[in-house]
Amino acid sequence: MEKKPLIVVENVNKSFKKSDRQDHLVLNELNLSLYSGEIVALLGKSGSGKSTLLRIIGGLVKPTSGRVLHHDQELIGPAPGLAMVFQSFALMPWITVLQNVELGLEAQGVPKQERRNRALKAIDIVGLDGFESAYPKELSGGMRQRVGLARALVVDPEILLMDEPFSALDVLTADNLRGDLIDLWQSENTNIKNIVIVTHNIEEAVLLADRIIVFGESPKNIRAELKVDVAHPRNEDDAKFRKLVDHIYTLMTMPDSETIDFGYKIIDIGYRLPDVQASEITGFMDMMTEYKGAKVDLPELADEFTMGVDDLFPIIEALQILRFVHVSHGDIQLSQAGKLFADADILKRKKVFASHLIKHVPLARHIRRVLDERHGQRASEERFLRELEDYLSEDAAERVLETVIDWGRYAEVFAYDYNNGQLSLENPD
Amino acid sequence: MLIYGVANNTYHKNENIGWSVPNYWDAVALALIVAIFAVLGWTAMQMATPYNVGQAIPISLSPRSLPVYAMRTVLRMFIALFCSLIFTFVFGAVAAKNKKAERIIIPLIDVLQSIPVLSFLSISVAGFILLFRGSLLGPECAAIFAIFTSQVWNMTLSFYQSVKSVPKDLREVTAIYQLSSWQKFWRLEVPYAMPGLLWNMMMSMSGSWFFVVASEAISVANQHINLPGIGSYIAVAIAHADKTAIYYAIGAMLIVILLYDQLLFRPLVQWSEKFKFDEVLDERISRSWVVNLFQRTRVLRQVSVLFYLLFDKFVNINYLLKRHSSFFQHHLRGRQDPGADKKKNLKYFFVKWKIIPLLGDLIVFALFVMLLFYLWHFLVDFVTWHDVARTFVLGSVTALRVLVLIFLCSLIWVPVGVWIGFRPRLTEFIQPIIQFLAAFPANLVFPIVALWIVKYKLDVNIWTSPLMVLGTQWYILFNVIAGASAIPEEVRLVSKNLGVKGFVKWRRLILPAIMPFFVTGAITAAGGAWNASILAEAINWGNIKLNAVGLGAYITHYTRVGNFPHVILGTAVMCLFVLVINRILWRPLYNLAIERFKVN
Ligand SMILES: Nc1ncnc2c1ncn2[C@@H]1O[C@H](COP(=O)(O)OP(=O)(O)O)[C@@H](O)[C@H]1O
Ligand SMILES: [Mg+2]
């Protein structure tokens, strides 16, 4: 069956200015079509460009090149028929729930009485009856997101764009809202033909979507595309469900082919180290000891340690960089060095960590070398920050330096004085 | 805006109830409203009485005339404030939204806010008197204009900055749901900017008292025009060396400030709480008895519903909807009528060929050239190079005064401000006090200083100087407090845990955090000091006339004798000094503060 797509994303590139000289390519030659009758999940790590793509579809961000077709017409700005729900809810705190919901109708010039009636109906649909005259400040997170949803529904959209709509909510509330979203989708109450939902939660994607697009950083943004042929309501303990989740874990932890070396990650000096503290690494390794070097299924591990993908993946990436673990096919396993580290006492651990840090993290190696060569064996953090800014944005450079300093202090590879921002080889105390 | 707020607070609870019987509180509130409007109306009518230059307006020093004078002064201030608000909405918004306009407006405001307003007074008076020949409206407008120029710039800048920093997601909401620029303005930008704007309006009201005192009693070309008002009252009291009258004036001012604070600003501040983003519900939200009063009324609250509906209509004016501005709706092209299409093409033509921006540049450039030419033409016949050199020397003297004073004030107020800013409860308590101190027109202290100087035979050149910063030093304190209290609690705790103390704490934690705030405050204070120099370097008390050496005294002198070329020369040189010092000292310092002292 050849259906006509509602939205076609055609050869879209998007880059942001990083510095005067450099551009940061976020989306690279991206192609994607959205069809009637499907929920599409954009699933990927944070910073991979999912929100950017969603905003390009919504007409909020212009692509650097390429175009988006909406019913065969090129999209130039926000179009009628598209509505968006935001992670931060994005409600105006100074007006009531009712007025927030009415906003889209005001823009269309709907007369006051009709505006009110339609808004009240939308509020009713999302189950916020009786809260019309409340201010957003008075509502809980879940209720606020319901307002966000009502505001989208009231303009009777054809396509609903959702940017991590449930990730600012607690687990139970999020579950609740997901259920209600599916009910809404299956009911005849709306004219919504397509929902695009951005998420970094694998279970959420499998729970909601008919099609999952696994997203990664450019140059290859669309890593994989999967169909989910499971009827709603879906059961998380279902075998088919689990298998899909497993499969996606595998896809998402697969290192990029260029940086792969026997299952490890090779990085350069400007690599964006994950935001992970040494204490988190040691804590994680402590927990890993109970598996005694056996292969462990990642989803199972996440469950066992009650960690979300957002917490888990950065730590795993750090461990891969330090070569303490192997990751393949959605399984994780301690390496030789990893086992050594896990079983060692504190002093020994620091030694192992130090040697791996110097060997496998070029930035740490570089800092150490500079300090060794320096006369007073000290240097200011500013100096390294400037160097890093050749590769990274100011923000990212600061974070990466902070991370490497934390690791270096833990391993006693170098010392850092908070008061004057100096790195040195002195023994810290 | 007030209307919108009152309505918004209450409309839901009673919208569907029919008109009810007025209660006791209705009567009280109604009486309050009628009284205010009657007084305002009567006062406004006085403004347009016939008047010819040279005609003397008698100013009575009897305390019984003070209420009327106070009303007239306040009315001037509020008219100026209203004009400032309109100006702010127009130019602040345009600057925030249009890159091209931003590049012209913001530097221009930067310049305008640092030039000595007072020295323009004499020039603008001449213009307004010509415009409204034979009516008191001329001098009135000149005074209002002077007050306006002292109020408007910080309001516009604050609004501009707020609009620029509207959270991205809220902006996206208005974009995706296609609100028109007009709707976006009233539904998003104005509300978002409200708390900051209100704060700046209050500051402006405080700051403008200084100019009220100076601008009501105008001495131009040996003519004295005394507009009925507190300012003229003070001027006459000074001329007669009447101490009791000065005390009366201070008393009247206190009462006036208290009244408009209670009747207007308190309710507005309470109302503006709802525009704040803070999640925490603040227990100490400022309460206002006026708001309480109106919340107890029955009928008047329903009138407020009416206002709410009016505001709703205003925001949703049909013609200003987005679908009516074809220019933005390319994707609806097929459905548009041909006329709209043609209009679009025309507009497109202008944009495409950059005709509008080009025109803008041309106009600004032409104005600039004309101004220079005019100035030159005006000056060349009357002013010698010798005069120019003299003004530069005098300017340097005044500049030295300003810088030394700002430095001394900083030594005092930075530590004090940090100390206060670190104590939230104290900050809460002390801010209104400083606000009053800032409102207190320093010119009232001048006579006392004059008396001392004569009595103890002090050096005029040194001892009149502190008067220049008397009124403006508070900006430094204000800003430092704001900066210090903006340091997050955690950051302070962390540094405490790390044992950061003494000098290191100042260098690593406090200075970086307050530096941008401090510089902002110092720029404002310095600008104010330049302005004040025009009054402070030449003070009078009865027959005592003290003149210090300086550019301010120079401008005052030539204004009195009516030598305009010299006034213009002095003003131009003062502007030049202010601008150059801004460029070579404050701006780099500010950039440094932003760049180097960033808290991690
Ligand atoms: N307006 C912007 N200016 C500069 N960089 C941006 C902007 N928006 C996004 N980016 C960058 O683009 C990348 C992708 O961002 P985003 O689309 O938000 O990712 P995701 O939603 O997948 O977390 C990030 O590295 C981010 O820093
Ligand atoms: Mg995102």
Short mmCIF file of N, CA and C in Angstrom, two decimals, chain A residues 135-191:
data_model
loop_
_atom_site.label_atom_id
_atom_site.label_comp_id
_atom_site.label_asym_id
_atom_site.label_seq_id
_atom_site.Cartn_x
_atom_site.Cartn_y
_atom_site.Cartn_z
N TYR A 135 -3.90 28.78 38.23
CA TYR A 135 -2.70 29.22 37.54
C TYR A 135 -1.72 28.04 37.48
N PRO A 136 -0.90 27.99 36.42
CA PRO A 136 0.01 26.86 36.28
C PRO A 136 0.85 26.60 37.53
N LYS A 137 1.24 27.66 38.23
CA LYS A 137 2.06 27.49 39.43
C LYS A 137 1.39 26.58 40.45
N GLU A 138 0.06 26.58 40.44
CA GLU A 138 -0.66 25.82 41.46
C GLU A 138 -0.76 24.34 41.11
N LEU A 139 -0.33 23.95 39.90
CA LEU A 139 -0.53 22.58 39.45
C LEU A 139 0.73 21.74 39.60
N SER A 140 0.53 20.42 39.69
CA SER A 140 1.67 19.51 39.71
C SER A 140 2.20 19.36 38.29
N GLY A 141 3.38 18.75 38.18
CA GLY A 141 4.00 18.58 36.87
C GLY A 141 3.10 17.85 35.89
N GLY A 142 2.52 16.77 36.33
CA GLY A 142 1.67 16.00 35.44
C GLY A 142 0.48 16.81 34.94
N MET A 143 -0.09 17.58 35.85
CA MET A 143 -1.24 18.39 35.45
C MET A 143 -0.81 19.48 34.48
N ARG A 144 0.37 20.03 34.70
CA ARG A 144 0.84 21.05 33.79
C ARG A 144 1.00 20.48 32.39
N GLN A 145 1.53 19.25 32.32
CA GLN A 145 1.71 18.70 30.99
C GLN A 145 0.36 18.41 30.35
N ARG A 146 -0.64 18.12 31.16
CA ARG A 146 -1.99 17.96 30.60
C ARG A 146 -2.48 19.27 30.01
N VAL A 147 -2.14 20.37 30.68
CA VAL A 147 -2.50 21.67 30.12
C VAL A 147 -1.81 21.86 28.77
N GLY A 148 -0.52 21.49 28.74
CA GLY A 148 0.23 21.60 27.49
C GLY A 148 -0.44 20.79 26.39
N LEU A 149 -0.93 19.62 26.76
CA LEU A 149 -1.59 18.75 25.79
C LEU A 149 -2.92 19.37 25.34
N ALA A 150 -3.66 19.91 26.30
CA ALA A 150 -4.95 20.54 25.95
C ALA A 150 -4.72 21.72 25.01
N ARG A 151 -3.68 22.48 25.28
CA ARG A 151 -3.37 23.62 24.43
C ARG A 151 -3.09 23.17 22.99
N ALA A 152 -2.46 21.98 22.88
CA ALA A 152 -2.20 21.46 21.54
C ALA A 152 -3.49 20.94 20.91
N LEU A 153 -4.31 20.23 21.69
CA LEU A 153 -5.51 19.61 21.13
C LEU A 153 -6.53 20.65 20.66
N VAL A 154 -6.58 21.77 21.33
CA VAL A 154 -7.65 22.72 21.09
C VAL A 154 -7.59 23.30 19.68
N VAL A 155 -6.40 23.32 19.07
CA VAL A 155 -6.32 23.85 17.71
C VAL A 155 -6.60 22.76 16.69
N ASP A 156 -7.01 21.60 17.17
CA ASP A 156 -7.41 20.50 16.31
C ASP A 156 -6.32 20.13 15.31
N PRO A 157 -5.15 19.74 15.81
CA PRO A 157 -4.02 19.51 14.91
C PRO A 157 -4.13 18.19 14.16
N GLU A 158 -3.41 18.14 13.06
CA GLU A 158 -3.31 16.92 12.28
C GLU A 158 -2.07 16.14 12.72
N ILE A 159 -1.04 16.91 13.06
CA ILE A 159 0.21 16.30 13.50
C ILE A 159 0.57 16.86 14.87
N LEU A 160 0.89 15.97 15.78
CA LEU A 160 1.24 16.39 17.14
C LEU A 160 2.72 16.11 17.36
N LEU A 161 3.48 17.17 17.64
CA LEU A 161 4.90 17.01 17.87
C LEU A 161 5.15 17.08 19.38
N MET A 162 5.86 16.09 19.91
CA MET A 162 6.07 16.08 21.36
C MET A 162 7.56 15.95 21.64
N ASP A 163 8.10 16.93 22.36
CA ASP A 163 9.54 16.90 22.66
C ASP A 163 9.74 16.43 24.10
N GLU A 164 10.11 15.20 24.25
CA GLU A 164 10.30 14.59 25.58
C GLU A 164 9.21 15.01 26.55
N PRO A 165 7.98 14.74 26.20
CA PRO A 165 6.87 15.30 26.99
C PRO A 165 6.80 14.74 28.41
N PHE A 166 7.36 13.57 28.64
CA PHE A 166 7.17 12.95 29.95
C PHE A 166 8.45 12.88 30.76
N SER A 167 9.54 13.43 30.24
CA SER A 167 10.81 13.18 30.93
C SER A 167 11.01 14.09 32.14
N ALA A 168 10.17 15.11 32.29
CA ALA A 168 10.30 15.94 33.49
C ALA A 168 9.36 15.46 34.59
N LEU A 169 8.71 14.31 34.36
CA LEU A 169 7.72 13.83 35.33
C LEU A 169 8.24 12.60 36.07
N ASP A 170 7.65 12.33 37.22
CA ASP A 170 8.07 11.12 37.92
C ASP A 170 7.48 9.90 37.22
N VAL A 171 8.02 8.74 37.57
CA VAL A 171 7.73 7.52 36.81
C VAL A 171 6.23 7.23 36.73
N LEU A 172 5.56 7.29 37.84
CA LEU A 172 4.14 6.95 37.87
C LEU A 172 3.30 7.91 37.03
N THR A 173 3.56 9.20 37.23
CA THR A 173 2.82 10.21 36.47
C THR A 173 3.04 10.03 34.98
N ALA A 174 4.30 9.76 34.63
CA ALA A 174 4.62 9.59 33.21
C ALA A 174 3.85 8.40 32.65
N ASP A 175 3.84 7.30 33.39
CA ASP A 175 3.10 6.10 32.97
C ASP A 175 1.64 6.42 32.70
N ASN A 176 1.09 7.13 33.65
CA ASN A 176 -0.29 7.55 33.58
C ASN A 176 -0.59 8.33 32.30
N LEU A 177 0.26 9.32 32.07
CA LEU A 177 0.04 10.18 30.91
C LEU A 177 0.22 9.43 29.60
N ARG A 178 1.18 8.49 29.60
CA ARG A 178 1.39 7.69 28.38
C ARG A 178 0.14 6.91 28.05
N GLY A 179 -0.44 6.32 29.10
CA GLY A 179 -1.68 5.56 28.90
C GLY A 179 -2.77 6.44 28.32
N ASP A 180 -2.89 7.63 28.91
CA ASP A 180 -3.93 8.54 28.43
C ASP A 180 -3.69 8.99 27.00
N LEU A 181 -2.41 9.14 26.65
CA LEU A 181 -2.08 9.56 25.29
C LEU A 181 -2.53 8.50 24.29
N ILE A 182 -2.24 7.22 24.63
CA ILE A 182 -2.65 6.13 23.74
C ILE A 182 -4.18 6.06 23.64
N ASP A 183 -4.84 6.23 24.76
CA ASP A 183 -6.32 6.24 24.73
C ASP A 183 -6.82 7.33 23.79
N LEU A 184 -6.21 8.48 23.92
CA LEU A 184 -6.61 9.61 23.09
C LEU A 184 -6.40 9.30 21.61
N TRP A 185 -5.25 8.71 21.35
CA TRP A 185 -4.86 8.34 19.98
C TRP A 185 -5.86 7.36 19.38
N GLN A 186 -6.31 6.43 20.21
CA GLN A 186 -7.21 5.41 19.68
C GLN A 186 -8.67 5.86 19.67
N SER A 187 -8.98 6.88 20.44
CA SER A 187 -10.37 7.36 20.47
C SER A 187 -10.67 8.14 19.21
N GLU A 188 -11.91 8.44 19.01
CA GLU A 188 -12.30 9.19 17.81
C GLU A 188 -12.45 10.68 18.14
N ASN A 189 -11.91 11.08 19.28
CA ASN A 189 -12.13 12.45 19.75
C ASN A 189 -11.36 13.52 19.00
N THR A 190 -10.30 13.09 18.34
CA THR A 190 -9.45 14.10 17.70
C THR A 190 -9.21 13.75 16.24
N ASN A 191 -8.65 14.72 15.52
CA ASN A 191 -8.30 14.47 14.13
C ASN A 191 -6.81 14.23 13.96
#
